[in-house]
Short mmCIF file of C-alpha atoms and ligand atoms in Angstrom, two decimals:
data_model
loop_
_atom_site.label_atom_id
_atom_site.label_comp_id
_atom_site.label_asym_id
_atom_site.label_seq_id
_atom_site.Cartn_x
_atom_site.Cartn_y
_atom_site.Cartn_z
CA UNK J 262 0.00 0.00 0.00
CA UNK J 263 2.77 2.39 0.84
CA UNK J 264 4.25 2.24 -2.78
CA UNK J 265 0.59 2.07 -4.06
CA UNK J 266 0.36 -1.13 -5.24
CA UNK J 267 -1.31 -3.81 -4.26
CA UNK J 268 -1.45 -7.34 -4.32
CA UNK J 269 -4.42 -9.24 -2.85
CA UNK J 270 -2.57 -12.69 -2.87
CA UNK J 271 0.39 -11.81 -0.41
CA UNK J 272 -2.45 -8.99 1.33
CA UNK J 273 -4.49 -11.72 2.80
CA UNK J 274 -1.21 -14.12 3.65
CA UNK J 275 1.18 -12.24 4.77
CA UNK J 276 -1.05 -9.01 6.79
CA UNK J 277 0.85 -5.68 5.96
CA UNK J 278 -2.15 -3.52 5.02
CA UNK J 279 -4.24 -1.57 7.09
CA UNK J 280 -7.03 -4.18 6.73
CA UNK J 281 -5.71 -6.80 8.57
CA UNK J 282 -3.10 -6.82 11.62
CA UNK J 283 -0.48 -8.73 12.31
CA UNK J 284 -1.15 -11.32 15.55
CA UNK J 285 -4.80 -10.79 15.53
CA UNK J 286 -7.27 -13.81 17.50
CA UNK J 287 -6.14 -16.39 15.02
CA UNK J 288 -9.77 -16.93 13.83
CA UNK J 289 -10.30 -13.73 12.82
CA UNK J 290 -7.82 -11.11 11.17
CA UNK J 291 -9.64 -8.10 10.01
CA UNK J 292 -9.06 -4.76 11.02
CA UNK J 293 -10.83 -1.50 9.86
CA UNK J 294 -8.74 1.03 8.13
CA UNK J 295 -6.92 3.69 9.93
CA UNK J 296 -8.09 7.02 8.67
CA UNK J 297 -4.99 8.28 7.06
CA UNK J 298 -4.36 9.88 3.87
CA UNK J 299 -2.34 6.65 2.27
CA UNK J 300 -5.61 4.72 3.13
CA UNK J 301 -7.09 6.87 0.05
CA UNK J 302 -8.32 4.34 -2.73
CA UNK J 303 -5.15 3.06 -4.85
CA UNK J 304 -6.59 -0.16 -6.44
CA UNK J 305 -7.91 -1.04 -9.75
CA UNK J 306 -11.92 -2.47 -9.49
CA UNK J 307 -10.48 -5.81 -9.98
CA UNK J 308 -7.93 -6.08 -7.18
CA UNK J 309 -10.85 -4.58 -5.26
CA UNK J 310 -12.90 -7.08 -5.59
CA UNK J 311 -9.87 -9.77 -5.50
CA UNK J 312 -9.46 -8.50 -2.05
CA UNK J 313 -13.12 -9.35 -1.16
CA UNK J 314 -13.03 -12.78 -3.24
CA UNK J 315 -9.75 -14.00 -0.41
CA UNK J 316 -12.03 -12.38 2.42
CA UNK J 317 -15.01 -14.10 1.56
CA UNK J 318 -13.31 -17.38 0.94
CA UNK J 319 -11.29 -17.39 4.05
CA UNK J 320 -13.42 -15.83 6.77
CA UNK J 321 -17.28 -17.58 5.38
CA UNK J 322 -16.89 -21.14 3.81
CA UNK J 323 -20.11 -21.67 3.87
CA UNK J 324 -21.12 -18.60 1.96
CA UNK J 325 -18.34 -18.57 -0.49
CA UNK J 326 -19.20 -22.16 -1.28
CA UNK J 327 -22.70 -20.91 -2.36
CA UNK J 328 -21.42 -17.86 -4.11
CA UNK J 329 -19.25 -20.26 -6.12
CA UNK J 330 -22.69 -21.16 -8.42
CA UNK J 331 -23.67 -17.75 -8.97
CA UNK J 332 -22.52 -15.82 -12.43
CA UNK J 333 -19.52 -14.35 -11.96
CA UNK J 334 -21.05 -10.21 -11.93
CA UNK J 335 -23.60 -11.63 -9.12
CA UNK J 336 -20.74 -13.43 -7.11
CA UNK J 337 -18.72 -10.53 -6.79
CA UNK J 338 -21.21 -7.95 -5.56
CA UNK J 339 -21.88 -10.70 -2.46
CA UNK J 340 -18.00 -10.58 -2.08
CA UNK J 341 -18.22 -6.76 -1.78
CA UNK J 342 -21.03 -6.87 0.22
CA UNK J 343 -19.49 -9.45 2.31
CA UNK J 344 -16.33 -7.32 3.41
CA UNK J 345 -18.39 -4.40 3.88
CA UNK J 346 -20.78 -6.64 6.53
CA UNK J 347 -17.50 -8.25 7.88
CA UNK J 348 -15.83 -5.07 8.27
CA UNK J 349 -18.97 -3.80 10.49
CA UNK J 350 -19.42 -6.69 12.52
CA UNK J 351 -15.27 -6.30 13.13
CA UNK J 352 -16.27 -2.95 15.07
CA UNK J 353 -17.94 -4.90 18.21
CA UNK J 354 -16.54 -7.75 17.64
CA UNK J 355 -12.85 -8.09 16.81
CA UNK J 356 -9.68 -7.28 18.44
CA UNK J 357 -10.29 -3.70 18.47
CA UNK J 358 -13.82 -3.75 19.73
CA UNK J 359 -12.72 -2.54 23.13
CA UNK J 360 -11.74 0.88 21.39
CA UNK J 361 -14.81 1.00 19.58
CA UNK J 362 -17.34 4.19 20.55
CA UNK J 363 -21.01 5.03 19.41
CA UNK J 364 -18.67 7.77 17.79
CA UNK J 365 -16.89 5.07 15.84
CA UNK J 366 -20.04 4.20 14.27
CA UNK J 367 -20.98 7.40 13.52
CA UNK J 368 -17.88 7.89 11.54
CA UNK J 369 -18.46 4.63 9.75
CA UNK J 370 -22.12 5.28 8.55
CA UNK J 371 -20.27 8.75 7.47
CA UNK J 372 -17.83 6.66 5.39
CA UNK J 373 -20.85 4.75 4.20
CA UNK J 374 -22.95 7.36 2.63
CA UNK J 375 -19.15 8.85 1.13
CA UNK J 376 -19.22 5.17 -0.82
CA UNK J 377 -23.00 5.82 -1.95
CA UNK J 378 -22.12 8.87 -3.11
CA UNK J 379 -19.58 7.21 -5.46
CA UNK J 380 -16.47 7.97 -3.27
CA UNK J 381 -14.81 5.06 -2.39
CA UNK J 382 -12.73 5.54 1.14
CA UNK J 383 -10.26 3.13 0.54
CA UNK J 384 -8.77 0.29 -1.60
CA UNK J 385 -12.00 -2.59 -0.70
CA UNK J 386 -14.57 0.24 -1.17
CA UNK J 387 -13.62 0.65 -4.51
CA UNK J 388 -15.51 -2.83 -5.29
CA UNK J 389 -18.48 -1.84 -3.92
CA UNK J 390 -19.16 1.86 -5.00
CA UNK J 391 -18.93 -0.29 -8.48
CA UNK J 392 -21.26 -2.83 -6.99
CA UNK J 393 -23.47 -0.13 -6.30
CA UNK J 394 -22.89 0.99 -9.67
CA UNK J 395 -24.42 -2.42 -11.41
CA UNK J 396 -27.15 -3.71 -8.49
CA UNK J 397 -30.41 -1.34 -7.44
CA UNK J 398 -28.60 -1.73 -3.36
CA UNK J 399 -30.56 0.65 -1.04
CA UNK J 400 -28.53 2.56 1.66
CA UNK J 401 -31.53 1.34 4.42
CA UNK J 402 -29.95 -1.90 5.17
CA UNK J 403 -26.68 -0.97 5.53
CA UNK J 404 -27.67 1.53 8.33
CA UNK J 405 -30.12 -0.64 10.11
CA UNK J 406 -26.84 -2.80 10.29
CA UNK J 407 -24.46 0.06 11.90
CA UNK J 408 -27.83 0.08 13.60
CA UNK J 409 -27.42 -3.64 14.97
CA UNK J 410 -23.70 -3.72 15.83
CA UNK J 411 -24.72 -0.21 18.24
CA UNK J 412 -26.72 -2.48 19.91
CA UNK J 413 -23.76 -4.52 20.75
CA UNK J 414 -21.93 -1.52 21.88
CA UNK J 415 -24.62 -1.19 25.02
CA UNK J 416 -26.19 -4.66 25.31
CA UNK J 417 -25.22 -7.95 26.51
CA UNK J 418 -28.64 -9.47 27.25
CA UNK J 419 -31.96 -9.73 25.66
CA UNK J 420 -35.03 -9.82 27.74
CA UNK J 421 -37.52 -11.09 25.30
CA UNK J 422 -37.59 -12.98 21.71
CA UNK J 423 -39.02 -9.58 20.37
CA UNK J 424 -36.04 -7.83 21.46
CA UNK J 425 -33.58 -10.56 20.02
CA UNK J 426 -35.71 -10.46 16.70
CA UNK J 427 -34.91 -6.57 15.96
CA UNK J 428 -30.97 -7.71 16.76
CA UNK J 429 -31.38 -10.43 14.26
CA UNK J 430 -32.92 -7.97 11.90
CA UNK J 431 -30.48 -5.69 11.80
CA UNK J 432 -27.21 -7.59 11.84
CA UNK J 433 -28.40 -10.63 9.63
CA UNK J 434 -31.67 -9.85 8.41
CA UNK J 435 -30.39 -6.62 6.53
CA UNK J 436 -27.53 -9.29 4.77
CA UNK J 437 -30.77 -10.72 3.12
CA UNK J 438 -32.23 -7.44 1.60
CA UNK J 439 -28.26 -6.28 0.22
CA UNK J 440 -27.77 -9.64 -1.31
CA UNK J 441 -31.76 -9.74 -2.95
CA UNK J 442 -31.09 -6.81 -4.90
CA UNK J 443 -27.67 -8.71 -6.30
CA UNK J 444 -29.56 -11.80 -6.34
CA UNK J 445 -32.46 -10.44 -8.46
CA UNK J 446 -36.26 -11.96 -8.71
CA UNK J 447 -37.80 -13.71 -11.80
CA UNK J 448 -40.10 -11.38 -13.23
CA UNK J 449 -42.54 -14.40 -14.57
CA UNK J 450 -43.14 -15.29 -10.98
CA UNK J 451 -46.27 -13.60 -10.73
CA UNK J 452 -48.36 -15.79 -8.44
CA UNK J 453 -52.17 -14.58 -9.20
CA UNK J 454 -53.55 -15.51 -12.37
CA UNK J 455 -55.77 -12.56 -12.10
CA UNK J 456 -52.66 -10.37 -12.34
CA UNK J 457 -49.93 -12.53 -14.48
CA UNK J 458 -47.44 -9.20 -14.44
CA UNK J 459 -47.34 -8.58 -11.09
CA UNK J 460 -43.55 -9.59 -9.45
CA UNK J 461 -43.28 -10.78 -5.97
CA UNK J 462 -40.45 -9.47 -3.84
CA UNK J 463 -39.52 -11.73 -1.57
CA UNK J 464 -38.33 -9.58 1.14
CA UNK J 465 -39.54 -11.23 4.21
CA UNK J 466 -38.21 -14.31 2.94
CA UNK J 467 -35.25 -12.86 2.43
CA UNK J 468 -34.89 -11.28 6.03
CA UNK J 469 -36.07 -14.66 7.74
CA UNK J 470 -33.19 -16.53 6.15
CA UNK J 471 -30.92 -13.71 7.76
CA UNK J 472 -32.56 -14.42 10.63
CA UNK J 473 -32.93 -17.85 10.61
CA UNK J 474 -28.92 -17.89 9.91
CA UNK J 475 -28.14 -15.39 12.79
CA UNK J 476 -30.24 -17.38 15.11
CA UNK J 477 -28.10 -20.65 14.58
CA UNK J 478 -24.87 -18.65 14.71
CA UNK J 479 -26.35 -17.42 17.81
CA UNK J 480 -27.04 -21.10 19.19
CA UNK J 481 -23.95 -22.42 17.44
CA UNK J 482 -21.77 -19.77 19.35
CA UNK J 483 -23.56 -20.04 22.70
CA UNK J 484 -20.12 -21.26 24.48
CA UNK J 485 -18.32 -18.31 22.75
CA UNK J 486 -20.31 -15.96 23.48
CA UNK J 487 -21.12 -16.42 27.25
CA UNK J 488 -17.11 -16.12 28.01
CA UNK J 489 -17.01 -12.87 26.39
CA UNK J 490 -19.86 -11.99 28.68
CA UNK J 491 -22.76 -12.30 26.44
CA UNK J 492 -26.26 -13.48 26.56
CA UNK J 493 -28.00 -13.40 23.19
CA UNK J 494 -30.57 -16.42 24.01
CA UNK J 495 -33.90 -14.54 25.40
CA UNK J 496 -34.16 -14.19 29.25
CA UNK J 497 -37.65 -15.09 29.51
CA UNK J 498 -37.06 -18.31 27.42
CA UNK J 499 -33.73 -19.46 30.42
CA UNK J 500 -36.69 -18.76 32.92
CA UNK J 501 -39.27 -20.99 30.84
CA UNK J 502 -37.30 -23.71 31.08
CA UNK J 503 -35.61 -23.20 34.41
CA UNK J 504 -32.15 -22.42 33.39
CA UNK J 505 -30.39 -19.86 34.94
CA UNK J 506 -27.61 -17.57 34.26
CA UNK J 507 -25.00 -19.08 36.23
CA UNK J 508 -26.35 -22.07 34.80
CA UNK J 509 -25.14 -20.63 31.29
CA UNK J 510 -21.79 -19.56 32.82
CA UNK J 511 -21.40 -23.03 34.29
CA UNK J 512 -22.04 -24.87 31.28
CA UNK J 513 -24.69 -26.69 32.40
CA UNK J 514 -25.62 -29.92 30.19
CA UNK J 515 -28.74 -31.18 31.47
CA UNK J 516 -32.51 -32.11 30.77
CA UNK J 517 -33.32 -28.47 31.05
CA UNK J 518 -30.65 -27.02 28.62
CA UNK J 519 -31.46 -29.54 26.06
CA UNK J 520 -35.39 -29.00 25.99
CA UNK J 521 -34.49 -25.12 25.83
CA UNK J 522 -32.03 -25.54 22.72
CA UNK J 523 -34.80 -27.94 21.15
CA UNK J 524 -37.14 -25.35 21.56
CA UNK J 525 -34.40 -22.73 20.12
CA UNK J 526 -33.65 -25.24 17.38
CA UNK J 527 -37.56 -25.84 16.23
CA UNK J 528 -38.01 -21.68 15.81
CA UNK J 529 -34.66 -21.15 14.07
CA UNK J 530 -36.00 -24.29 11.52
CA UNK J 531 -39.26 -22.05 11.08
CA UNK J 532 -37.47 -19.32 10.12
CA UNK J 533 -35.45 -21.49 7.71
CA UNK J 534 -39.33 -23.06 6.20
CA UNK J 535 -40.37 -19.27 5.65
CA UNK J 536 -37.34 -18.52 3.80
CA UNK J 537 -37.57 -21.32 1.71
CA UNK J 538 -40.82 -20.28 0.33
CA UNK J 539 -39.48 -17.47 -1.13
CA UNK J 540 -36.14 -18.84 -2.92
CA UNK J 541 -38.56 -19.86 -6.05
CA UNK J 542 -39.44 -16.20 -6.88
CA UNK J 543 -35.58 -15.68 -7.20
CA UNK J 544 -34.15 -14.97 -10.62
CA UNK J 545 -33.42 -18.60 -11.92
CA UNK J 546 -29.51 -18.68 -11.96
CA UNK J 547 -29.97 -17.57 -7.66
CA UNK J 548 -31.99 -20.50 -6.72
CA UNK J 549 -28.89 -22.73 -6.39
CA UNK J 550 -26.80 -20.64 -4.55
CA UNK J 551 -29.46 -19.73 -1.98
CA UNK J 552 -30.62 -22.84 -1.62
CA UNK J 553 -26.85 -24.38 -1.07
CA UNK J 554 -26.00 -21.58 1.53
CA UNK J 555 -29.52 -22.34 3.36
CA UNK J 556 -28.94 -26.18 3.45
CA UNK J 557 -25.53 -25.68 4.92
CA UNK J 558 -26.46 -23.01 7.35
CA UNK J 559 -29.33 -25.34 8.52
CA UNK J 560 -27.03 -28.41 8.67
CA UNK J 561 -25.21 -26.54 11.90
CA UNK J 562 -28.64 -26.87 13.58
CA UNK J 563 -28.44 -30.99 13.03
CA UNK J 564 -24.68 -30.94 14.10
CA UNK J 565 -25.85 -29.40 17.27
CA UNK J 566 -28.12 -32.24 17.98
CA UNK J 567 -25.63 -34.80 17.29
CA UNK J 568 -23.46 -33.33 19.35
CA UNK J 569 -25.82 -33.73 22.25
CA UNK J 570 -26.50 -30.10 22.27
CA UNK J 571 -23.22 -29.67 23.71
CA UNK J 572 -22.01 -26.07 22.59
CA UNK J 573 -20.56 -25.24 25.21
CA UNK J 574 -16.79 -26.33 24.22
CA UNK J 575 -16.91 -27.36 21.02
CA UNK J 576 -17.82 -26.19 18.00
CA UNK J 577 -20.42 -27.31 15.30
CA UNK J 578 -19.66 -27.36 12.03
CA UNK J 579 -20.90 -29.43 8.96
CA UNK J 580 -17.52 -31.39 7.46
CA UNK J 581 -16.19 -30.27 4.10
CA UNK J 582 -17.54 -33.84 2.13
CA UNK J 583 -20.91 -33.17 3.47
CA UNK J 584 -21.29 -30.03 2.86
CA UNK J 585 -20.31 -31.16 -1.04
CA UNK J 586 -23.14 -33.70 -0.80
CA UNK J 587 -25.00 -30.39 0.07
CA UNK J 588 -24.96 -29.17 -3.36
CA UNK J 589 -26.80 -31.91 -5.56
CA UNK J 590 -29.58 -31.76 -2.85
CA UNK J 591 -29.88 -28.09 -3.28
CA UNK J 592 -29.63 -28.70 -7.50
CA UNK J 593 -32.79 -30.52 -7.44
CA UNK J 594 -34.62 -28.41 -5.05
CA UNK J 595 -33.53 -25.08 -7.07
CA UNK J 596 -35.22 -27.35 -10.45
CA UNK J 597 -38.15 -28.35 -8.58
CA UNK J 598 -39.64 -26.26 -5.55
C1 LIG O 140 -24.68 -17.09 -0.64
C2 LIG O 140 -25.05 -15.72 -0.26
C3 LIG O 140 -26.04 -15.01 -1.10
C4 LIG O 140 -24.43 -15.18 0.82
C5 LIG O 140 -24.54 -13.82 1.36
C6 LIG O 140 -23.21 -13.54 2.00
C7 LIG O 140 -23.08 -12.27 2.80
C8 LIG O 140 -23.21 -10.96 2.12
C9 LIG O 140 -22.79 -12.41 4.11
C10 LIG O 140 -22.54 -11.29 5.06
C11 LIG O 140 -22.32 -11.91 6.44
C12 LIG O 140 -21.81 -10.99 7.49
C13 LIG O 140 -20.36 -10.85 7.73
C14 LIG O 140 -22.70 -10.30 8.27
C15 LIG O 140 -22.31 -9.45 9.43
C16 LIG O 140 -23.15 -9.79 10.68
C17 LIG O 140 -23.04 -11.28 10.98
C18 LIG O 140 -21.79 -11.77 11.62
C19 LIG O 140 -24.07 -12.07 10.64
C20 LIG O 140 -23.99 -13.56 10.64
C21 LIG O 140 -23.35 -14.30 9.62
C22 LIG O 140 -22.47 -15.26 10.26
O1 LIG O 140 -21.43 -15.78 9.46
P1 LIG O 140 -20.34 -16.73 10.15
O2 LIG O 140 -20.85 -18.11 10.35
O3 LIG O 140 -19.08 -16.57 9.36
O4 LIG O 140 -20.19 -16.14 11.59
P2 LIG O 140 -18.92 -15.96 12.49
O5 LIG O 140 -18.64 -14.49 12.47
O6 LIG O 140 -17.86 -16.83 11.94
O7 LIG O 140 -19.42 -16.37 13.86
C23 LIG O 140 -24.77 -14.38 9.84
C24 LIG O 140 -25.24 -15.61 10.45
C25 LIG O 140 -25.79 -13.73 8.93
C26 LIG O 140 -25.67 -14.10 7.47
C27 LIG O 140 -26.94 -13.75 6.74
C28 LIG O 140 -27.11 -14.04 5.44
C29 LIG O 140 -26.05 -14.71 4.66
C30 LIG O 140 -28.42 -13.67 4.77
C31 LIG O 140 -28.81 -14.67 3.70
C32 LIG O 140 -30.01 -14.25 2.93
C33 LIG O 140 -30.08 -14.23 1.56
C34 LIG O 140 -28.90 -14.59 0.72
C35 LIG O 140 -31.38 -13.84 0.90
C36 LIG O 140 -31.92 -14.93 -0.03
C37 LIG O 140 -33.25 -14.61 -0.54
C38 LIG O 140 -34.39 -15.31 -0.27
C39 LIG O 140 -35.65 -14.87 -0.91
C40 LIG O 140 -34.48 -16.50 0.62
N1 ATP O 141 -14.90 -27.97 7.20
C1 ATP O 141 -14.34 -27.94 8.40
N2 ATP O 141 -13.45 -28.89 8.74
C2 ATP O 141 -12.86 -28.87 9.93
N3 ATP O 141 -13.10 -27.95 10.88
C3 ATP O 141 -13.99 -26.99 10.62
C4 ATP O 141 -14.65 -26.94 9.36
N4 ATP O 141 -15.46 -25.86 9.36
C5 ATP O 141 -15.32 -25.26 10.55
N5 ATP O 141 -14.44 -25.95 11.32
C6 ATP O 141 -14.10 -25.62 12.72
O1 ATP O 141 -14.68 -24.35 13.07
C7 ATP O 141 -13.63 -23.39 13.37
C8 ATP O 141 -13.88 -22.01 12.78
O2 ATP O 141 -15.13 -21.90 12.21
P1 ATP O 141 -15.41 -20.79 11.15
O3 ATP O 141 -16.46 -19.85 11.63
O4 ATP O 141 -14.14 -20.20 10.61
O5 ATP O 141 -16.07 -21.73 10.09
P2 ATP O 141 -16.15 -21.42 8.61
O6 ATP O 141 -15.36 -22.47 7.95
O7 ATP O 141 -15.86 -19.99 8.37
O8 ATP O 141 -17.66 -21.72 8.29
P3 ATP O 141 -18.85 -20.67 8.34
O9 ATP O 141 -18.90 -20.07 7.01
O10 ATP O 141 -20.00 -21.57 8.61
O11 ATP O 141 -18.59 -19.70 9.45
C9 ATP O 141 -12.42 -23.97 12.71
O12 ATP O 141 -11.26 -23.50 13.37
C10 ATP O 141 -12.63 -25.47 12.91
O13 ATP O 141 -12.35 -25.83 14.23
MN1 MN O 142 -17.18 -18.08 10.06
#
C-alpha cells in the first residue's frame, strides 16, 4: 500500500495492510482502516474485488461455497457486500472492539454514505461503489446494520424474543435485503392468475433466512459468546425452562438445557421453512446458490443435535464432504420447488 500497489494474494497471507493486523485472535484477522491519507483508494476495481473474493473465501466457507454457483457479476457484488458486513461486525466484535465508541459508528455510517455517493474511502470500497454501480442496493440496510452492531456496543442481554428479533434484523436480516437486490427476482413469478405481471419481492423471505442464519450462529456460538460476557438467548425463554444464568456460565448440560435448545432449534427451523418459500421467486440462476448456503447453514442446527447439544466447548460445524453432498440436494430443489 505504501508504494501504491497492491497485491491481494500476499495482502491476505502475509497481513501488511491496514485491513488486517499482524497477531490478531487467530480466527479472525480483520481490522478497519486507519483514517490516514495513504488509506485513500489506490486499487484497480479488480484487485478490489480480489481482495473481497480471499475475504469471503477465508473468513465464510459456507457462503463462499454458495457464491461459487452464482454468475460471476452476481458473485462478486456478495464478495463486496461481504467485506463491507465483515468489516462492520469487526467494530464490536474483533480485536479492536474494546476501542470501539457510538462515535466510531458514527464515523463509519459517514464513510458509508461517502461510498454511496460514489467515493470510495479506501482500496476494498472501490468494489463496492462499483457494486453499487451495477445492483439497485438501497442505503436502508446498511444503516439498520451500523444500527445492529450499536446495539452490541450497550447490550449484553436480551429480555424477550421480540427484542432478540430486531438484533437479528439488523445484523443478519439486513444481509438478506443487500444480497436480494444482487440476487435479483424472476419477473414471470407472478403468483395470481388474475394479475400474471405482477412480481413478488420476496423480502420477508429474504430477512427470515438472515434471521434464521443469525439465530443458529447465535445457538452455534452459545459457548463463545457467554465467556465474552454475552447473553444473546432470550431471558424469559432461560426462565421458561428453568435455566439460569450461572447455569449458562457453568455450562450446564442437562434435561433443562437440552429442551431449551430444542425449543431454540424448532423456531430457528421455522425461520429457515419461511425462507424457503421465497427462494422460487428468485431470478433462476440464484436459486442454487441460496438454496446451497440455506442447506448448509441449517445443517449446523443438526450438528448441534448430534453433538448432544453440547455447545458449550466445542464447535459445530458441517464437514467439508458433506457439505459437497449439500450441493446436488440443493440442485434438485432449485429445479423443482
Ligand atoms: C450465498 C449468499 C447469497 C451469501 C450472502 C453472504 C453475505 C453478504 C454475508 C454477510 C455476512 C456478514 C459478515 C454479516 C455481518 C453480521 C453477521 C456476523 C451475521 C452472521 C453471519 C455469520 O457468518 P459466520 O458463520 O461466518 O459467523 P462468524 O462471524 O464466523 O461467527 C450471519 C449468520 C448472517 C448471514 C446472513 C445471510 C447470509 C443472509 C442470507 C439471505 C439471503 C442470501 C437472501 C436470499 C433470498 C431469499 C428470498 C431467501
Ligand atoms: N470444514 C471444516 N473442517 C474442519 N473444521 C472446521 C470446518 N469448518 C469449521 N471448522 C471448525 O470451526 C472453526 C472455525 O469456524 P469458522 O467460523 O471459521 O467456520 P467457517 O469455515 O468460516 O464456516 P462458516 O462459514 O459456517 O462460518 C475452525 O477452526 C474449525 O475448528
Ligand atoms: Mn465463520
Amino acid at each position: 500500500m505504501a508504494n501504491g500497489q497492491i497485491s491481494p494474494q500476499r495482502a491476505v497471507t502475509k497481513p501488511q495492510s491496514w485491513w488486517l493486523t499482524s497477531e490478531p485472535r487467530p480466527s479472525l484477522m480483520l481490522q478497519l482502516p486507519k483514517p490516514s491519507p495513504s488509506a485513500k483508494p489506490c486499487a484497480s476495481v479488480e484487485e478490489a474485488y480480489e481482495i473481497c473474493r480471499q475475504v469471503t473465501a477465508q473468513y465464510a466457507k459456507t457462503f463462499y461455497l454458495g457464491t461459487l454457483l452464482m454468475p460471476p457479476a452476481k458473485r462478486r457484488a456478495i464478495w463486496a457486500i461481504y467485506l463491507w458486513c465483515r468489516r462492520t461486525d469487526e467494530l464490536v466484535d474483533g480485536p479492536q472492539a474494546a476501542t470501539t465508541t457510538p462515535e466510531t459508528l458514527d464515523h463509519w455510517e459517514r464513510r458509508l454514505e461517502a461510498i454511496f455517493a460514489g467515493h470510495p474511502q479506501d482500496d476494498a470500497d472501490v468494489a463496492l461503489v462499483d457494486t453499487l454501480e451495477t445492483f439497485p442496493l438501497d442505503i436502508q440496510p446498511f444503516r439498520d446494520m451500523i444500527a445492529g452492531q450499536r446495539m452490541d456496543l450497550y447490550r449484553s442481554r436480551y429480555q424477550t424474543f421480540e427484542e432478540l428479533d430486531l438484533y437479528c434484523y439488523r445484523v443478519a436480516g439486513t444481509v438478506g435485503l443487500m444480497s436480494s437486490a444482487v440476487l435479483g427476482v424472476d419477473t414471470g413469478n407472478g403468483q395470481a392468475p388474475w394479475q400474471p405481471d405482477a412480481v413478488y419481492i420476496p423480502q420477508e423471505e429474504a430477512i427470515a433466512l438472515g434471521v434464521a442464519n443469525q439465530l443458529t450462529n447465535i445457538l452455534r456460538d452459545v459457548g463463545e459468546d457467554v465467556e465474552r460476557g454475552r447473553i444473546y438467548l432470550p431471558l424469559e425463554d432461560l426462565e421458561r425452562f428453568d435455566y439460569g444464568e450461572q447455569d449458562l456460565l457453568n455450562g450446564v448440560n442437562d434435561d433443562r438445557w437440552r429442551r431449551l435448545m430444542k425449543f431454540e432449534i424448532e423456531r430457528a427451523r421455522a425461520y429457515f421453512e419461511d425462507a424457503e418459500r421465497g427462494i422460487r421467486a428468485l431470478n433462476r440462476d440464484a436459486r442454487w446458490p441460496v438454496w446451497t448456503a440455506l442447506m448448509l447453514y441449517k445443517g449446523i442446527l443438526n450438528v448441534i443435535e448430534a453433538n448432544n447439544y453440547n455447545v458449550f466447548d466445542r464447535r459445530a460445524y458441517v464437514p467439508t464432504p458433506k457439505k459437497l453432498l449439500y450441493l446436488p440436494v440443493a440442485w434438485l430443489r432449485a429445479q423443482v420447488l
